[in-house]
Coordinates of C-alpha atoms in Angstrom, one line a residue:
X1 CA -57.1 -40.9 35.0
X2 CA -55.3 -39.1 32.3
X3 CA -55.7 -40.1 28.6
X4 CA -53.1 -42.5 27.1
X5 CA -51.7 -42.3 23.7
X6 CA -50.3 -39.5 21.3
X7 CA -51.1 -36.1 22.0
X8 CA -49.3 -33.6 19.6
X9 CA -49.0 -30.1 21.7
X10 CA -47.2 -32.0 23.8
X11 CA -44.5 -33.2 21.6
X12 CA -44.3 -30.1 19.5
X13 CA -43.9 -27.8 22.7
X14 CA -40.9 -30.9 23.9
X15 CA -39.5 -30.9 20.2
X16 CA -39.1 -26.6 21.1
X17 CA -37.6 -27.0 24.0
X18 CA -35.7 -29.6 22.6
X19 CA -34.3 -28.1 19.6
X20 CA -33.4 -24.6 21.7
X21 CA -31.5 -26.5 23.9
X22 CA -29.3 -28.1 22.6
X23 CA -28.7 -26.5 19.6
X24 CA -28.4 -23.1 21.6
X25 CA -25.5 -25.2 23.7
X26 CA -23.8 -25.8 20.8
X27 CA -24.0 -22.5 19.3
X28 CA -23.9 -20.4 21.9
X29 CA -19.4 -20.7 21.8
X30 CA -20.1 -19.9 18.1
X31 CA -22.2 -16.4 18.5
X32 CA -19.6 -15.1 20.8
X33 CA -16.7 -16.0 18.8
X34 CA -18.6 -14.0 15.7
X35 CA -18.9 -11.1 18.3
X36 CA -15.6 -10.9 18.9
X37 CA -14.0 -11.4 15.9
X38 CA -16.2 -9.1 13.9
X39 CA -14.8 -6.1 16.0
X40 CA -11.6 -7.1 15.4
X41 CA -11.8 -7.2 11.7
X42 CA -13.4 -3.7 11.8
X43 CA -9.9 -2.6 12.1
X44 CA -7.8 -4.8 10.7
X45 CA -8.9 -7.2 7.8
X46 CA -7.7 -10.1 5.9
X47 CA -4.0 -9.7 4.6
X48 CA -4.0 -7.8 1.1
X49 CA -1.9 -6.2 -1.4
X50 CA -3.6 -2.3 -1.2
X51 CA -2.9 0.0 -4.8
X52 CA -1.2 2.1 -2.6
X53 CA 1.5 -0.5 -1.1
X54 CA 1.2 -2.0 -4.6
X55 CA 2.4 1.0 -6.5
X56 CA 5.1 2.4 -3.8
X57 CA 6.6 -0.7 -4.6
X58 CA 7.0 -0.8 -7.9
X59 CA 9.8 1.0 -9.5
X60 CA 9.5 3.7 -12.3
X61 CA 10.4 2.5 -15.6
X62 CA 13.2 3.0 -17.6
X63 CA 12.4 4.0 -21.5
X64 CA 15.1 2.6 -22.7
X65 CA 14.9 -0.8 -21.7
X66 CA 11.7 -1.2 -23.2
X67 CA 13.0 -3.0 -26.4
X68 CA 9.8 -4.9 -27.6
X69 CA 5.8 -4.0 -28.6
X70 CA 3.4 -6.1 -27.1
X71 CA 2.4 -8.1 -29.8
X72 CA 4.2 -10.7 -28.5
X73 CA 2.4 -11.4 -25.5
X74 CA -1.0 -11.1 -27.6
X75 CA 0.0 -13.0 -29.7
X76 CA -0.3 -15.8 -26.8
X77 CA -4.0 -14.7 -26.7
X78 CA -6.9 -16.9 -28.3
X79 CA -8.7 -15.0 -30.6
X80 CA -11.7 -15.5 -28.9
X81 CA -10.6 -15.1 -25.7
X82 CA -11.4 -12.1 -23.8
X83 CA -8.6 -9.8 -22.8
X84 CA -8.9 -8.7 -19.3
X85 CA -6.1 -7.1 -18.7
X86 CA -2.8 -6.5 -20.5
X87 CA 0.4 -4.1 -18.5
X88 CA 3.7 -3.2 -19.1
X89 CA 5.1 -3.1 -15.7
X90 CA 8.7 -4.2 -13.8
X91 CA 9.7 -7.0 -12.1
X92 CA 13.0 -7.5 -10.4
X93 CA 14.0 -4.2 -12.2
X94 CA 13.3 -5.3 -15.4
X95 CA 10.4 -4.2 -17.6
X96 CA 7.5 -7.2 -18.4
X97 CA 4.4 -7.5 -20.1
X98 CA 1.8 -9.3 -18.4
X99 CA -1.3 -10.5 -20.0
X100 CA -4.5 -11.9 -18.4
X101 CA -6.9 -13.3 -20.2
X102 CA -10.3 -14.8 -18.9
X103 CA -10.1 -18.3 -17.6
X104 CA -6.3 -18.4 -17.4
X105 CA -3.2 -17.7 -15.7
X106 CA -0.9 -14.6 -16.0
X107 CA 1.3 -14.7 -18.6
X108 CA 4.5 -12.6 -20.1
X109 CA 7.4 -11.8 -21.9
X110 CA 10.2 -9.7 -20.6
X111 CA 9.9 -6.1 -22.6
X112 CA 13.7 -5.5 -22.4
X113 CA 14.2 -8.9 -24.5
X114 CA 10.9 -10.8 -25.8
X115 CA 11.3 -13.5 -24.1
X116 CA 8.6 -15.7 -22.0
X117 CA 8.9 -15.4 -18.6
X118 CA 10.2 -18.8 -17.3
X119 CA 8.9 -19.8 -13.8
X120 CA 10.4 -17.9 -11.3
X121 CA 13.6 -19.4 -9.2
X122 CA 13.5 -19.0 -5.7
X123 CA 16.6 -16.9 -6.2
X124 CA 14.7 -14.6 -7.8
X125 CA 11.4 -14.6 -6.0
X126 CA 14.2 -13.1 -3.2
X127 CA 15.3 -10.8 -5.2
X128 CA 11.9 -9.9 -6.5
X129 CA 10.4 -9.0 -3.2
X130 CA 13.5 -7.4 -1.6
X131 CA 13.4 -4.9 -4.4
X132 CA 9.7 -4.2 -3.9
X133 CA 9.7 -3.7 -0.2
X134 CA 13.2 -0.9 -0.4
X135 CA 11.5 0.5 -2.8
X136 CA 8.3 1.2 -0.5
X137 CA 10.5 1.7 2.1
X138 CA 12.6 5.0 1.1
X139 CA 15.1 2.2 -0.2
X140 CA 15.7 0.7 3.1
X141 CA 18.6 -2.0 3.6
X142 CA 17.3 -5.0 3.9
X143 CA 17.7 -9.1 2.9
X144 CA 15.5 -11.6 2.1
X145 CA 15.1 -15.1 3.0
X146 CA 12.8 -17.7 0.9
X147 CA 10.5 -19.6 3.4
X148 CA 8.4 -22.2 0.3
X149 CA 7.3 -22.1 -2.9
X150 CA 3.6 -23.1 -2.4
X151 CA 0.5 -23.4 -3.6
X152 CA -1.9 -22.0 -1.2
X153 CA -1.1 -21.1 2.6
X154 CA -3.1 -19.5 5.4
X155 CA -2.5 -16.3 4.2
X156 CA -3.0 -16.7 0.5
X157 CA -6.6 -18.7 0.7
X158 CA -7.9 -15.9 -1.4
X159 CA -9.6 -16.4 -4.9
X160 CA -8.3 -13.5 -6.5
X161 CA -5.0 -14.8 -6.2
X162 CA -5.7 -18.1 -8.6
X163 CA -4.4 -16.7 -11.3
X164 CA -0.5 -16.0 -10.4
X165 CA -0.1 -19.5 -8.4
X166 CA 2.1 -21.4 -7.9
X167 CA 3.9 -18.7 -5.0
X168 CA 6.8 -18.2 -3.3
X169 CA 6.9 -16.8 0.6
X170 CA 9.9 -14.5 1.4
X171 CA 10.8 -13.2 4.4
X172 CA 12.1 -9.6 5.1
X173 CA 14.4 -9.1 7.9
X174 CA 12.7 -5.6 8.7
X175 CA 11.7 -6.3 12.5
X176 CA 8.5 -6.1 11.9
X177 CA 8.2 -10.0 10.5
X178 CA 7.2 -9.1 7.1
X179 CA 6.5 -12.0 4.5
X180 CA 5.9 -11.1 0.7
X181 CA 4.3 -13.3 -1.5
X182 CA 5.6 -13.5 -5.0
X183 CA 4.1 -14.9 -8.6
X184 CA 6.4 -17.7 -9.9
X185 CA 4.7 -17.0 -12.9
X186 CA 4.7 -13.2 -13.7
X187 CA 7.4 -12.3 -10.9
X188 CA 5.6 -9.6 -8.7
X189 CA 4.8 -9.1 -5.3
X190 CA 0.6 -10.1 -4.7
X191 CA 0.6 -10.4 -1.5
X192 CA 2.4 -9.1 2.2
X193 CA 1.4 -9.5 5.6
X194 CA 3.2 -8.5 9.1
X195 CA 3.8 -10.7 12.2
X196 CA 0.7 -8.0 13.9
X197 CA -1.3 -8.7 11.2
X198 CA -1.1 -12.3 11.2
X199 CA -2.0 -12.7 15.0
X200 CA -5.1 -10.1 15.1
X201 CA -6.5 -12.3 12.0
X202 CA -5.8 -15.3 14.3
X203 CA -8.7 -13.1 16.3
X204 CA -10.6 -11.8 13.5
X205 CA -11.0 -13.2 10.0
X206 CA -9.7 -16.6 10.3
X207 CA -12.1 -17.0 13.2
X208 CA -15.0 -14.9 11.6
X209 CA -14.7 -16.7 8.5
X210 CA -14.1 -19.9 9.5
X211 CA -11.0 -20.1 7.7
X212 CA -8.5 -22.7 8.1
X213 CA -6.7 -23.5 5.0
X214 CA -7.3 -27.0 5.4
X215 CA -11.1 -26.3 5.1
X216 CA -11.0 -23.3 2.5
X217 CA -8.8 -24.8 0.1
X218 CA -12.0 -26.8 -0.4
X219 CA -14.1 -24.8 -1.1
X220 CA -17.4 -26.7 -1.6
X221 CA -16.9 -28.3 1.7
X222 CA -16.3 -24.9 3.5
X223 CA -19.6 -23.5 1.9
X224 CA -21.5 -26.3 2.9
X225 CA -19.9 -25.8 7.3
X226 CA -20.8 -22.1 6.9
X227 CA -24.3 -23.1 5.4
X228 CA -24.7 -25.8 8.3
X229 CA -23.9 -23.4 10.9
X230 CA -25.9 -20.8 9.3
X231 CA -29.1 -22.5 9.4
X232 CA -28.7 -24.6 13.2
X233 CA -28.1 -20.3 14.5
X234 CA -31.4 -19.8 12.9
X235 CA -33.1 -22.6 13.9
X236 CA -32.0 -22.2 17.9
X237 CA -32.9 -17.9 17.4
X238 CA -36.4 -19.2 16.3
X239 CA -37.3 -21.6 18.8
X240 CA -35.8 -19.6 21.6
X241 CA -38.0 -16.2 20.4
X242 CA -41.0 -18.3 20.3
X243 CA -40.1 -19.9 24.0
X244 CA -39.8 -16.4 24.9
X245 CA -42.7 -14.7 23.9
X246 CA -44.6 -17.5 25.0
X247 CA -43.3 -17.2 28.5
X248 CA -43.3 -13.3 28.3
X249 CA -46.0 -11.5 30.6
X250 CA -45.7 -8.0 30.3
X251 CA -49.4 -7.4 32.3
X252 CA -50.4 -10.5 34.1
X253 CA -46.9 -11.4 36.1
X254 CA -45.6 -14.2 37.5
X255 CA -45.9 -14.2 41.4
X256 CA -42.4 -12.6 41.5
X257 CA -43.5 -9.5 40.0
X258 CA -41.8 -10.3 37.0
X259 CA -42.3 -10.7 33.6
X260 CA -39.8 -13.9 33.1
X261 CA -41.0 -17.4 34.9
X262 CA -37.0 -17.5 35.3
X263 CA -34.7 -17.3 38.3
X264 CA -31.3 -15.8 38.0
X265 CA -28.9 -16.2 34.4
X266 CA -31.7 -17.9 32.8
X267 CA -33.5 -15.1 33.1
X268 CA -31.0 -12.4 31.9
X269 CA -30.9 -15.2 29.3
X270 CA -34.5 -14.8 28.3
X271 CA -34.7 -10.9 28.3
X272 CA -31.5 -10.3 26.5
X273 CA -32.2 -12.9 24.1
X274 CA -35.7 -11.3 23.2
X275 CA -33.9 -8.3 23.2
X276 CA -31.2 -9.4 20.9
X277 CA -33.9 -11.9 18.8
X278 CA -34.2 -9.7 15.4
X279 CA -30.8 -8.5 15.5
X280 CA -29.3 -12.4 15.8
X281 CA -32.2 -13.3 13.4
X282 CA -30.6 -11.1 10.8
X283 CA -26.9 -11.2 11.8
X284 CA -26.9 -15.0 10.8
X285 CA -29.1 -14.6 7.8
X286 CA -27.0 -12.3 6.4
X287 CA -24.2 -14.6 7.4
X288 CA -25.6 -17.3 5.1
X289 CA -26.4 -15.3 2.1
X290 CA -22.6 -13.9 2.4
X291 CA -21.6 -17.6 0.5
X292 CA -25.0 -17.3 -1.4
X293 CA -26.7 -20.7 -1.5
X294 CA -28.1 -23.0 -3.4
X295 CA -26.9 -20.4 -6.3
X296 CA -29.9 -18.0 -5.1
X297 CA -27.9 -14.7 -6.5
X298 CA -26.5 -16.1 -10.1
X299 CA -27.1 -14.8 -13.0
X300 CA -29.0 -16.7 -16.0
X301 CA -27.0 -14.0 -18.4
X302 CA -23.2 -14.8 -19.1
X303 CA -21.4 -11.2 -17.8
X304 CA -18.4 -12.8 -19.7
X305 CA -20.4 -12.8 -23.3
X306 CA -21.6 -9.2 -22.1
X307 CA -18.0 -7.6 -21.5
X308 CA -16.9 -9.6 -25.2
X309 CA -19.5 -7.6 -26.5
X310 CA -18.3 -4.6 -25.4
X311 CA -15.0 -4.4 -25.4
X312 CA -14.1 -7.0 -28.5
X313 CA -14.7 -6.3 -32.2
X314 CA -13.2 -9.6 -34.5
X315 CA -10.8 -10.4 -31.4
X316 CA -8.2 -7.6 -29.9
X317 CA -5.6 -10.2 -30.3
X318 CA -6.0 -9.1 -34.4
X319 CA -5.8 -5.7 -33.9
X320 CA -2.4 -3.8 -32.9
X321 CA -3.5 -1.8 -29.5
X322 CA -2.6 1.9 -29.5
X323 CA 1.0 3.0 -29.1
X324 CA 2.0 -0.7 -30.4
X325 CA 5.4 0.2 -31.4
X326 CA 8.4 0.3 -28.7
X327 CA 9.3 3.8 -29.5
X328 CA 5.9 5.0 -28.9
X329 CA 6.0 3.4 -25.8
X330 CA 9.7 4.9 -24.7
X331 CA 8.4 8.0 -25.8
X332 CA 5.2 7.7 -23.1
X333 CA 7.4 6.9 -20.2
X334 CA 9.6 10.0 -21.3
X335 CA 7.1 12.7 -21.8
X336 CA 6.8 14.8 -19.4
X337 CA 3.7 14.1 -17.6
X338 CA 4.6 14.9 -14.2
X339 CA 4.5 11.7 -12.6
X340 CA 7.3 9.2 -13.0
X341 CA 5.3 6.1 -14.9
X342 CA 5.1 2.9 -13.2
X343 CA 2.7 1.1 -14.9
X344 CA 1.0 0.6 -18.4
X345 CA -2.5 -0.3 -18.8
X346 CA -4.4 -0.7 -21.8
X347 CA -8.4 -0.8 -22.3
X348 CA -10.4 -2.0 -24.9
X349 CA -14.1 -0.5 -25.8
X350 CA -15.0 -1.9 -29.6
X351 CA -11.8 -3.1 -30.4
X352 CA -10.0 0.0 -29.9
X353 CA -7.7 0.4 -27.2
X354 CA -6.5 3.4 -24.8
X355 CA -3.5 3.6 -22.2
X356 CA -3.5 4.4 -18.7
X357 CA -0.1 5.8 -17.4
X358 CA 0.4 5.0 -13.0
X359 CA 2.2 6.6 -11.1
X360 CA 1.0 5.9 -7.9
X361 CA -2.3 4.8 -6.9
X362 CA -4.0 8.3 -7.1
X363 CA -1.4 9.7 -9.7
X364 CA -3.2 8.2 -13.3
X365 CA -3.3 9.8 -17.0
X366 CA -5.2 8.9 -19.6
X367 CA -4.3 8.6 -23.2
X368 CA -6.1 7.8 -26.3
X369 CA -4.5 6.6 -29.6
X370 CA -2.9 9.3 -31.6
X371 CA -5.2 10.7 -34.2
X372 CA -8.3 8.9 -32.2
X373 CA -11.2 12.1 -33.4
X374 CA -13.7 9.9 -31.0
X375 CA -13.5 10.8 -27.4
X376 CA -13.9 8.3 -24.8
X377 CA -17.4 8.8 -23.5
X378 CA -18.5 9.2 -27.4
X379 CA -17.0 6.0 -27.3
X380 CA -18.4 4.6 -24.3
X381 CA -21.9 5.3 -25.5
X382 CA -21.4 3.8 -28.9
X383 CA -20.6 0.7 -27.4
X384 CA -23.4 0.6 -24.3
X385 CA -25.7 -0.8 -26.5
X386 CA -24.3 -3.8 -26.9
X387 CA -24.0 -5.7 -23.6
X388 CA -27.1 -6.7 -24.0
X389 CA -29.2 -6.8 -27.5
X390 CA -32.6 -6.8 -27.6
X391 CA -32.7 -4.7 -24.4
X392 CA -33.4 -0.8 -24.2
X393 CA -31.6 1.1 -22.2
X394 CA -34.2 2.5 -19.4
X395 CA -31.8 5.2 -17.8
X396 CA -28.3 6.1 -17.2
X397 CA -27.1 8.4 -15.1
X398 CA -23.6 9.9 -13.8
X399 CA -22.0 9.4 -10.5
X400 CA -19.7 12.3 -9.1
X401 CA -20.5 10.9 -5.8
X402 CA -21.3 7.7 -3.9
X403 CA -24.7 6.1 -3.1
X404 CA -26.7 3.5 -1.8
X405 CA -25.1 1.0 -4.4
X406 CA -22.2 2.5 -5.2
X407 CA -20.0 2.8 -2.2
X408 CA -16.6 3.1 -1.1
X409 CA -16.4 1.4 2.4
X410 CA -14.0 -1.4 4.0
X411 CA -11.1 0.0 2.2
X412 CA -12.5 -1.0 -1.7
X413 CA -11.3 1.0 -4.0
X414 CA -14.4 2.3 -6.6
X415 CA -13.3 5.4 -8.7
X416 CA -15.6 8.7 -9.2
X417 CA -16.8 9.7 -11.4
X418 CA -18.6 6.3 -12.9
X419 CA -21.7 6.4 -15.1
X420 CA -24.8 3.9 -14.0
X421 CA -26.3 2.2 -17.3
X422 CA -29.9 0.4 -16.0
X423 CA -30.9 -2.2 -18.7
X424 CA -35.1 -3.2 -19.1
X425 CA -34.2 -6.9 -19.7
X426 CA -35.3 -9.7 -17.6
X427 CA -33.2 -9.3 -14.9
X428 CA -33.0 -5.4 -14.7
X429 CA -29.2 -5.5 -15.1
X430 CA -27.3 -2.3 -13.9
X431 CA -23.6 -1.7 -15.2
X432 CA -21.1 0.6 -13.8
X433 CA -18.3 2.0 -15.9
X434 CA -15.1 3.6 -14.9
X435 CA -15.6 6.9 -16.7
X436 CA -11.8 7.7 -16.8
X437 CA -10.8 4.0 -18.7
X438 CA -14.8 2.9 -19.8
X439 CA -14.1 -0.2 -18.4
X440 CA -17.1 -2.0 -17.0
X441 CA -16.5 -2.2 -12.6
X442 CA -19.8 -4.2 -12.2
X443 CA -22.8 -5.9 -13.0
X444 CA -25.8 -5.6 -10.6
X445 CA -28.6 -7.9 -11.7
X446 CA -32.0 -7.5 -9.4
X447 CA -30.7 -10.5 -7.6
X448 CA -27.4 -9.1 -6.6
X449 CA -29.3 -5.8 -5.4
X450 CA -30.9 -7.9 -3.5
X451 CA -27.7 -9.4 -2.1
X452 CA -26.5 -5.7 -1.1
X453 CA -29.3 -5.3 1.2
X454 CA -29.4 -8.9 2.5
X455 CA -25.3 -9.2 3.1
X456 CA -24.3 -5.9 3.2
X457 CA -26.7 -4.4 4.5
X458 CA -27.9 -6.6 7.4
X459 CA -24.4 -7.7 8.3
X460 CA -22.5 -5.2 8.2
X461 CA -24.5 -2.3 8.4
X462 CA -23.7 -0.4 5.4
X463 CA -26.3 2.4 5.0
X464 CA -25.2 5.4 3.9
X465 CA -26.3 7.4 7.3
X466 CA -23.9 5.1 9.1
X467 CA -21.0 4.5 7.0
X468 CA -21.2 8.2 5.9
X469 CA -20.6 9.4 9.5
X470 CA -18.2 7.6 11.2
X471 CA -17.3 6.8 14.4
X472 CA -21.6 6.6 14.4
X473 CA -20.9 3.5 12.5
X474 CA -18.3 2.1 14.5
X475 CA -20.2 2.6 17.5
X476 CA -23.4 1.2 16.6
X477 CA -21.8 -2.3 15.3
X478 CA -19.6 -2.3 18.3
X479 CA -22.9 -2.0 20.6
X480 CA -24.7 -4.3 18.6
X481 CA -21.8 -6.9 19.0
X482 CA -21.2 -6.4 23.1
X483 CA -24.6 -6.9 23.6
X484 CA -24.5 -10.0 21.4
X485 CA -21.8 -11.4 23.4
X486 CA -23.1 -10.5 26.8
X487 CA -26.0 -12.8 26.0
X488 CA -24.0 -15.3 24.5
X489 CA -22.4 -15.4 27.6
X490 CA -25.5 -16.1 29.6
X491 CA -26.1 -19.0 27.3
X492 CA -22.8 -20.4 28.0
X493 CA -23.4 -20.4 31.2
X494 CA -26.4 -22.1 31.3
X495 CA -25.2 -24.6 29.2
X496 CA -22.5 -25.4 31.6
X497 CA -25.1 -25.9 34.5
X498 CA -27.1 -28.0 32.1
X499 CA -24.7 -30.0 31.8
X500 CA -23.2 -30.4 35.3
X501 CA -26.6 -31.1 36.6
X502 CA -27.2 -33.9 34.1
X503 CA -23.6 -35.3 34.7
X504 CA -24.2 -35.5 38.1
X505 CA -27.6 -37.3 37.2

């Protein structure tokens, strides 16, 4: 007679089985979908605004419509505030300044007359973005139609585009079902996707990401689905590598000669799956850490106070910024430089300011304030010191090329050369600074190296002996992925019969 009562192996090996099951059937639709769509976004990615498509559609400007200084749009700055970017650029055909400054929207005045920039009409958004696009298009005839203004749509879920909201879709009449997404506040173009685009996102990031704009626009909410997700892929990898090895026999077989107890897809299912275990393992680890939960990659420093630091001395907005009178600046755009210039930027490092001139996204010169007997990197190292007091500086070094944290891959833009400041504080902080403007790119903290390795590196494979040597790269994640979905595909399957059989039952 067998024993009666509770007998724990029992119900942990049932919980196992359990768990595997059914939270493999309702993942399994999951990791093939994330197969899929992750090849497709290797080739074409979320809708964005590149520097290049940015610039060729800008417009060179005209000296002598620049009227005003740009006191008058610091002058809408806080003192206090940090200045994060301020341009003289064109909009509609007309010269603006735009100011950005931390914690707020765009703001502007028009150069040619002063005046604020008034929310733009949807007239204007039209006329806005059909300039833009003939002028990246070798001034190709085209009209415009507006579609919405809107706050946020499908294609404009991004964060980076806070800032210059509300926005206004146009639609080109190019063919090729262009839309261009214009600022109702500072009047350019942020954003522009094609009817191809659109549909392979359908396939790729929107799917990838989980990413319809009913869910993003919540952001919270979306965070917590991907975390959810996340951890029930975990969960059903781990129980189904333990069930494995368990039932693995690599000397002793099973009567079949083989080393699975399993007849048929369950067990392709169970070699695959062993075979795909640490790959899937990491794959959705990586997955979770991309939204970084439960805050496990913030900073206890403020990067915010750190940049003030640098860049501020007694608040820009109090000091004039070099070439502060219009006819210096008519005078810039007229020298002969030998790019037409586009765009105006100005940098701050100790309360002393530089320009940038653009003339295209590779076409940049760099000017410091006349009668400035500092240079920039004297300047740049006068100022280090100062992101974060009390702290030594351990090393710094200079970049001409890329390396294992500083990378250009996935089409991000990160300019050589860059010089790598490493801080002994508490949290080990690393700064990289844009030699050619000493503005600060980034702040790596130990726990955001750690982040490269566990994101980057685990999910999308982005070690230098890989990215470095493309197709390798391609071919190894596109491997990876098939064999990801192949047993994905076995699980789906076996799902199904699961499911007939107990229908049936």
């Amino acid at each position: 007679m067998k024993p009666v009562g509770f007998r724990p192996t029992m119900s942990l090996r049932r919980l196992l089985y359990l768990s595997h099951r059914w939270l493999g059937i309702g993942m399994c639709g999951f990791l093939a979908m994330w197969c899929v769509s992750g090849v497709v976004m290797m080739y074409v990615g979320f809708p964005e605004l590149t520097r290049d498509e940015y610039y060729d559609g800008l417009e060179p400007l005209a000296a002598d419509r620049v009227n005003v200084a740009p006191e008058g749009p610091l002058g809408l700055a806080d003192a206090d505030g940090l200045i994060e970017q301020l341009l003289l650029t064109s909009s509609a055909g007309r010269p603006v300044y735009l100011l950005k400054v931390e914690g707020d929207s765009w703001r502007g005045t028009y150069a040619d007359t002063g005046a604020s920039i008034a929310p733009l009409t949807a007239e204007a958004a039209v006329v806005a973005a059909v300039d833009f696009h003939r002028a990246g298009h070798s001034n190709e005839t085209v009209t415009g139609r507006h579609l919405e203004r809107l706050h946020m749509d499908q294609w404009s879920v991004s964060d980076g585009l806070h800032p210059y909201r509300p926005l206004h879709r146009v639609s080109i009449e190019d063919g090729m079902g262009t839309e261009l997404y214009v600022s109702s506040l500072t009047g350019q173009v942020v954003r522009d996707t094609r009817r191809s685009e659109r549909i392979w996102n359908w396939l790729g990031s929107n799917l990838h990401w989980i990413y319809p704009v009913q869910l993003r626009e919540h952001r919270g909410a979306w965070e917590q689905v991907i975390i959810v997700l996340s951890l029930a892929g975990l969960v059903s990898v781990i129980t189904g590598a333990i069930i494995g090895l368990t039932r693995l026999r690599l000397r002793r077989r099973y009567r079949n000669g083989s080393c699975s107890p399993y007849q048929g897809m369950t067990r392709y299912h169970h070699i695959l799956g062993l075979l795909a275990s640490v790959f899937l393992l990491t794959f959705l680890l990586s997955g979770l850490m991309s939204v970084g939960p439960w805050d496990v990659f913030e900073s206890s420093s403020s990067f915010s106070e750190q940049r003030q630091r640098y860049e501020q001395q007694d608040g820009i907005s109090r000091s004039a910024p070099a070439y502060s009178r219009g006819e210096d600046i008519r005078e810039l755009i007229r020298q002969d430089a030998g790019i037409p210039v586009k765009e105006i930027a100005w940098h701050w490092i100790g309360g002393r300011s530089h320009v940038s001139l653009y003339g295209s996204a590779h076409e940049v010169q760099h000017l410091l304030a006349p009668g400035e007997t500092e240079s920039l990197e004297q300047r740049i190292h006068g100022r280090i010191g100062n992101l974060i007091p009390g702290s030594s500086i351990r090393d710094w070094q200079q970049l001409d090329s890329y390396d294992l944290y500083y990378y250009s891959h996935h089409d991000r833009h990160r300019p050589l050369p860059a010089l790598r400041v490493e801080f002994d504080d508490p949290e080990a902080t690393w700064f990289h600074i844009d030699l050619s403007t000493g503005q600060i790119l980034e702040r790596l903290t130990d726990r955001r190296r750690l982040e490269r390795w566990i994101f980057k590196g685990l999910h999308t494979l982005d070690f230098t002996l890989l990215i470095n040597s493309r197709p390798a790269w391609d071919l190894v994640m596109i491997s990876l992925c098939s064999g990801v979905f192949v047993f994905s595909v076995t699980s789906v399957v076996i799902a199904v019969q699961y499911l007939r059989r107990k229908a049936r039952s």
